[in-house]
Tab-separated table of C-alpha atoms in Angstrom:
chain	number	residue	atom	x	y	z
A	1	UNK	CA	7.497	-70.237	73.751
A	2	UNK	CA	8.840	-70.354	69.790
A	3	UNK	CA	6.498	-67.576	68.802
A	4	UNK	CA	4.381	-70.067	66.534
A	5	UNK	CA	0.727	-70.729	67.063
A	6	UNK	CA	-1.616	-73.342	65.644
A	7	UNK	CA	-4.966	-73.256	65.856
A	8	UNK	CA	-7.251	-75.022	66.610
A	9	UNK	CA	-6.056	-77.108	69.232
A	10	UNK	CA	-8.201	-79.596	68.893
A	11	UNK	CA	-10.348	-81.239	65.765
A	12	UNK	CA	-12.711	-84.017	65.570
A	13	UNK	CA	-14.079	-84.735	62.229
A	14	UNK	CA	-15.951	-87.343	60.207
A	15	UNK	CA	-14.358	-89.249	56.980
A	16	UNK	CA	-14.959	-87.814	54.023
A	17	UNK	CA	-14.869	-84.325	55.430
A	18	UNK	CA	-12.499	-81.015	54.898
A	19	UNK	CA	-10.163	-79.739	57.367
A	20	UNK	CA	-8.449	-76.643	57.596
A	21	UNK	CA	-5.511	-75.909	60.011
A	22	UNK	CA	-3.884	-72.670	60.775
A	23	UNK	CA	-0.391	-71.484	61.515
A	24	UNK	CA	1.190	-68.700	62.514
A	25	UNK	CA	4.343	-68.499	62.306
A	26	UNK	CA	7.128	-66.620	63.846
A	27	UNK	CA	8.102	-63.182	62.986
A	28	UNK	CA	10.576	-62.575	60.216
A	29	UNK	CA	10.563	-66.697	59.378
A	30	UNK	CA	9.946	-66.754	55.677
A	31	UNK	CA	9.746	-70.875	55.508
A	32	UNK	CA	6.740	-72.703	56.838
A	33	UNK	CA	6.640	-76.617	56.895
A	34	UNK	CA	4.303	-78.987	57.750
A	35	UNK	CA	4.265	-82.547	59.756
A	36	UNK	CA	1.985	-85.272	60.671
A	37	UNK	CA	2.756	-87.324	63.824
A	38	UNK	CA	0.935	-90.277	64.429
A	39	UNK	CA	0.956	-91.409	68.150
A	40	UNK	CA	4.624	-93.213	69.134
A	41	UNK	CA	6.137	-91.935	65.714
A	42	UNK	CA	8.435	-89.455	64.576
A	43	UNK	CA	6.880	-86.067	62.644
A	44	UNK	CA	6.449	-86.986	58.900
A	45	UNK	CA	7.556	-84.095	56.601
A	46	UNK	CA	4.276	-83.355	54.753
A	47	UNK	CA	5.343	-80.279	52.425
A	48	UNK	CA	7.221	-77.279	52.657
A	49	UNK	CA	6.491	-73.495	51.513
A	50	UNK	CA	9.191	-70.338	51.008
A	51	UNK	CA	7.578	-67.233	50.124
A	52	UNK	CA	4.150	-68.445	49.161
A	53	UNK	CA	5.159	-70.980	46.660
A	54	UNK	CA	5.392	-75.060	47.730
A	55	UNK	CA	9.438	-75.868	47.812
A	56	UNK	CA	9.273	-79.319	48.736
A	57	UNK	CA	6.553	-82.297	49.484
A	58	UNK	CA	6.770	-85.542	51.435
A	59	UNK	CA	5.338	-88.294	50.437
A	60	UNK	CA	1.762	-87.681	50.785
A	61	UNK	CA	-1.963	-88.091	48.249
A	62	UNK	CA	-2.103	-84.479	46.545
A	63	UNK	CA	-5.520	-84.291	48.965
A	64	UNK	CA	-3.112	-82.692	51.328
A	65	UNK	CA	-2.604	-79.401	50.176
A	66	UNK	CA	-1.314	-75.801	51.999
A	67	UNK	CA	-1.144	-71.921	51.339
A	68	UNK	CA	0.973	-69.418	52.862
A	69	UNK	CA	0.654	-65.859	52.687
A	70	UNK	CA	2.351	-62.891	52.821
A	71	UNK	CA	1.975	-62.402	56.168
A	72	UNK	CA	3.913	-66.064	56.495
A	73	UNK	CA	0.832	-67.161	57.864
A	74	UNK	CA	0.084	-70.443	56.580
A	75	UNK	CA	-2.914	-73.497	55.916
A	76	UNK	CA	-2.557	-76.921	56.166
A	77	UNK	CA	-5.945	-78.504	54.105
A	78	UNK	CA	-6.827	-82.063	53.657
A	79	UNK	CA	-9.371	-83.244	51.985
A	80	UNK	CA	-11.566	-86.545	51.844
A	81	UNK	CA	-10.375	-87.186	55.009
A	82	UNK	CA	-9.651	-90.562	56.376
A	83	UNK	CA	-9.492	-92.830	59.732
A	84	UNK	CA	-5.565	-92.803	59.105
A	85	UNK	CA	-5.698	-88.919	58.898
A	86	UNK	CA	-6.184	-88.594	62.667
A	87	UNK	CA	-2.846	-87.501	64.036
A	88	UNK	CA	-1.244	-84.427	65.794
A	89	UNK	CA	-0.505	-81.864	62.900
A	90	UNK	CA	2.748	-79.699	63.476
A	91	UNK	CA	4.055	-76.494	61.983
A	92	UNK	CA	6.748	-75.192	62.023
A	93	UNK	CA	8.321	-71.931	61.021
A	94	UNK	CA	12.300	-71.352	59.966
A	95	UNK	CA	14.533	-68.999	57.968
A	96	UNK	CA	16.344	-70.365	55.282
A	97	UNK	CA	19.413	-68.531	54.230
A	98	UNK	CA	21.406	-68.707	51.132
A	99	UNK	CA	23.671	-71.069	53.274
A	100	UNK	CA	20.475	-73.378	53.878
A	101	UNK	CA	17.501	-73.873	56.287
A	102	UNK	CA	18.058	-73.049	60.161
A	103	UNK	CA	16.794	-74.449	63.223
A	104	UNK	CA	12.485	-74.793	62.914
A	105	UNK	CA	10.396	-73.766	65.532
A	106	UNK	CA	7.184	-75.498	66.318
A	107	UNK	CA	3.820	-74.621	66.689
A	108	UNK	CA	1.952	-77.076	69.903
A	109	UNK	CA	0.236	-79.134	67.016
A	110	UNK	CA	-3.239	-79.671	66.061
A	111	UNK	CA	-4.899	-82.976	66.948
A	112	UNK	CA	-6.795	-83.922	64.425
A	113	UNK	CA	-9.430	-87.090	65.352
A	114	UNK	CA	-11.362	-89.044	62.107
A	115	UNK	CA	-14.138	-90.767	63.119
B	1	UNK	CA	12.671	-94.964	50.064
B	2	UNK	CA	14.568	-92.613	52.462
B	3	UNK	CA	14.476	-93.771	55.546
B	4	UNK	CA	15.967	-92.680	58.998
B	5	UNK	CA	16.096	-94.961	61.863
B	6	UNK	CA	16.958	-93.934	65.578
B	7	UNK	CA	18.202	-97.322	68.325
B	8	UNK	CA	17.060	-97.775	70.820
B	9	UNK	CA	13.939	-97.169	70.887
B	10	UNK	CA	13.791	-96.870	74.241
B	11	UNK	CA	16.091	-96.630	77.111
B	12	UNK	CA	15.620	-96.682	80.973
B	13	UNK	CA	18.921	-95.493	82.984
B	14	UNK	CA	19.586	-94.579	86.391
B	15	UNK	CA	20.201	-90.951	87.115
B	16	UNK	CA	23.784	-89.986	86.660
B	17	UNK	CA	24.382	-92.781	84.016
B	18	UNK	CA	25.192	-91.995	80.353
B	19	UNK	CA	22.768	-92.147	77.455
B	20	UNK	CA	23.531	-92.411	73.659
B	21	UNK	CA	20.748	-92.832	70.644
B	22	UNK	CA	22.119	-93.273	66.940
B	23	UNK	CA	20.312	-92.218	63.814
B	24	UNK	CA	21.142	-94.095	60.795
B	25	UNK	CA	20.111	-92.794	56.898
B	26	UNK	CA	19.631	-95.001	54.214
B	27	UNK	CA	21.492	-92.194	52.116
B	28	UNK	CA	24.017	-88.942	52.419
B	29	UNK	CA	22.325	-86.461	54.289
B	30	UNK	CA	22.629	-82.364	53.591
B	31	UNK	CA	22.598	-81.737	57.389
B	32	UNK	CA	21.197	-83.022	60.236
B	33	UNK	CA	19.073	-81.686	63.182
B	34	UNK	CA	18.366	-82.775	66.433
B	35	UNK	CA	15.288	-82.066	68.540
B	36	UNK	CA	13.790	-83.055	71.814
B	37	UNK	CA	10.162	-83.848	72.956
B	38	UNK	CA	8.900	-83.945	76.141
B	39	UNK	CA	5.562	-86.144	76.327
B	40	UNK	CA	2.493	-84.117	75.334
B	41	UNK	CA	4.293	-81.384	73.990
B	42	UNK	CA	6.068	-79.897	70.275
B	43	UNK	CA	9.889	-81.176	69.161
B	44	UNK	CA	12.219	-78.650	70.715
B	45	UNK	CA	15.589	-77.136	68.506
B	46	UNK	CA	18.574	-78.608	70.371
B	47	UNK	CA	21.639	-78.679	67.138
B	48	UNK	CA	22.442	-78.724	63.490
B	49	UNK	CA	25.347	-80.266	62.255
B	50	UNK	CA	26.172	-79.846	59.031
B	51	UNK	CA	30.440	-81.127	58.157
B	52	UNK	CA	31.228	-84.429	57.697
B	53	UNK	CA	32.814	-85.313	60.920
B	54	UNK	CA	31.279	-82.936	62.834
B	55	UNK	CA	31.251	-82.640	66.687
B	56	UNK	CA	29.251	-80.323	68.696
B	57	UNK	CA	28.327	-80.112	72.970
B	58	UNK	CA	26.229	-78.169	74.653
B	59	UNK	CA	27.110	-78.537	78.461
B	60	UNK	CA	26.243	-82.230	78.990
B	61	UNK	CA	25.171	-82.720	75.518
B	62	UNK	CA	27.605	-83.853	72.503
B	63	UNK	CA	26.505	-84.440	68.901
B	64	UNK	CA	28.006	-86.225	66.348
B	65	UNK	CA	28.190	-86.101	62.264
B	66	UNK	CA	29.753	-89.475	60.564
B	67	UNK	CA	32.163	-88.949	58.085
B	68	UNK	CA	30.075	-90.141	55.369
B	69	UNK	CA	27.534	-87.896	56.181
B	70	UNK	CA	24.883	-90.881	57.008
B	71	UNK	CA	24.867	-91.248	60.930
B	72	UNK	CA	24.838	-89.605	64.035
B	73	UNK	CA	25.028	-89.688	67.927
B	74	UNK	CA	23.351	-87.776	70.611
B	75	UNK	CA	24.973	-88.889	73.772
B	76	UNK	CA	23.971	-87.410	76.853
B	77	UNK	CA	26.470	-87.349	80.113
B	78	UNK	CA	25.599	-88.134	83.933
B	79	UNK	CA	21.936	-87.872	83.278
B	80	UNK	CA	18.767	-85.989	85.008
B	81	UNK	CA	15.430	-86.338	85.491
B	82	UNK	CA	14.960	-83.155	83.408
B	83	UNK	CA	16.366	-84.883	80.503
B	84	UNK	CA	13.507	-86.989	80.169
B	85	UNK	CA	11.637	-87.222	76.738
B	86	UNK	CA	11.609	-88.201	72.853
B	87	UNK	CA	14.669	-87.407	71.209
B	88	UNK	CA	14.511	-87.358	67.415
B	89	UNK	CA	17.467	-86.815	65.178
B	90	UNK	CA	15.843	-85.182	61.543
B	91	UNK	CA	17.981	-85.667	58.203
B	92	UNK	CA	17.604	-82.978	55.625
B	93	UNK	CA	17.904	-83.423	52.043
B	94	UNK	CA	19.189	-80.097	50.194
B	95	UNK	CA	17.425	-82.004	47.232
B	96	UNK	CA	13.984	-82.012	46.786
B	97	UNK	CA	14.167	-79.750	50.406
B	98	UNK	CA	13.062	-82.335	52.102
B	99	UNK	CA	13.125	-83.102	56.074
B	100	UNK	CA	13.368	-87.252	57.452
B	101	UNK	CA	12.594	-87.329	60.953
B	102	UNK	CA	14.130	-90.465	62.710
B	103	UNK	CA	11.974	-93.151	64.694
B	104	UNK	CA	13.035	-91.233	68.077
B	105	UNK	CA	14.514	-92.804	71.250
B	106	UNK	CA	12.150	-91.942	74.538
B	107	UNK	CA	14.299	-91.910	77.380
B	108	UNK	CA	13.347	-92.337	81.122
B	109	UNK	CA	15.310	-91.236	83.706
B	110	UNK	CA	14.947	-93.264	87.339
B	111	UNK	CA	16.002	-90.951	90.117
């Protein structure tokens, strides 16, 4: 167990609709980030947030957007959702030190389903 | 664009035999960061590496940094069925803070 939960597990939505997925991360982790796997791929890096502000962004549509708060609790939100959307969602949590970011832990995902 | 690639992409050995998967960047990475996942479940922390050059085991385990900080190895020795699962190297770019998982390799080990 990494100490960082997701919820819900699973999602099944309609295009065009709003999600919202939650993260939790793990205790004293001030560094939340945020991944899309599609089935067979690698995680892709969707954004990034230290201490409630957004410190770095993947390459995806500004639909995708996130909060973290000061709790280091976190939201992933996407909006206008799409068929291509549907995917397992991953947090995960990390401390980054003035010598750089350290190992993440990950949440068990979200899967997300656009129908 | 960045991209990070991972050969094979799959690999079938015999238990007891060797296993190696290399990650390849397009460009000079910060660090570099290794994880493991087993089917159905989250990428697992196994290493960072973060000097050109550098070498790191864990028990059965050894992990490798290029020089030019744009590849590395995973090699895996006398293999078990435990080892079994996605392993995905993950480049990180101080720059922009950005993470670039690799394609992964999913290995199968045959007892």
């Amino acid at each position: 167990e990494t100490g960082v939960t997701q919820s819900p597990t699973h999602l099944i939505k309609t295009r065009g609709q709003q999600v919202t997925l939650r993260c939790s991360s793990q205790s004293g982790h001030n560094t939340v980030s945020w991944y899309q796997q599609a089935l067979g791929q690698g995680p892709q890096f969707i954004f990034q947030y230290y201490r409630e502000e957004e410190n770095g962004r993947g390459n995806f549509p500004p639909r995708f957007s996130g909060l973290q708060f000061p709790n280091y609790s976190s939201e992933l939100n996407v909006n206008a959702l799409e068929l291509d959307d549907s995917a397992l969602y991953l947090c995960a949590s990390s401390l980054v030190l003035a010598v750089g970011i350290e190992e993440q832990f990950f949440g068990p995902g979200t899967r997300l389903t656009v129908l | 664009g960045q991209q990070v690639m991972q050969i094979p992409q799959y690999q079938h050995v015999q238990e007891g035999e060797d296993f190696t998967t290399y990650c390849n960047s397009s460009t000079t990475l910060s660090n570099i960061q290794w994880y493991k996942q087993r089917p159905g479940g989250h990428p697992v922390f196994l290493i960072q590496l973060v000097k050109s050059g550098e070498v790191k085991k864990q028990k059965r385990l050894t992990f490798q940094f290029g020089e030019a900080k744009k590849n590395s190895s995973l090699h895996i020795t006398a293999t078990q069925t435990t080892d079994v699962g996605t392993y995905f190297c993950a480049g990180y770019l101080y720059t922009g803070n950005q993470f670039y998982f690799g394609t992964g390799t999913s290995l199968t080990v045959i007892p």
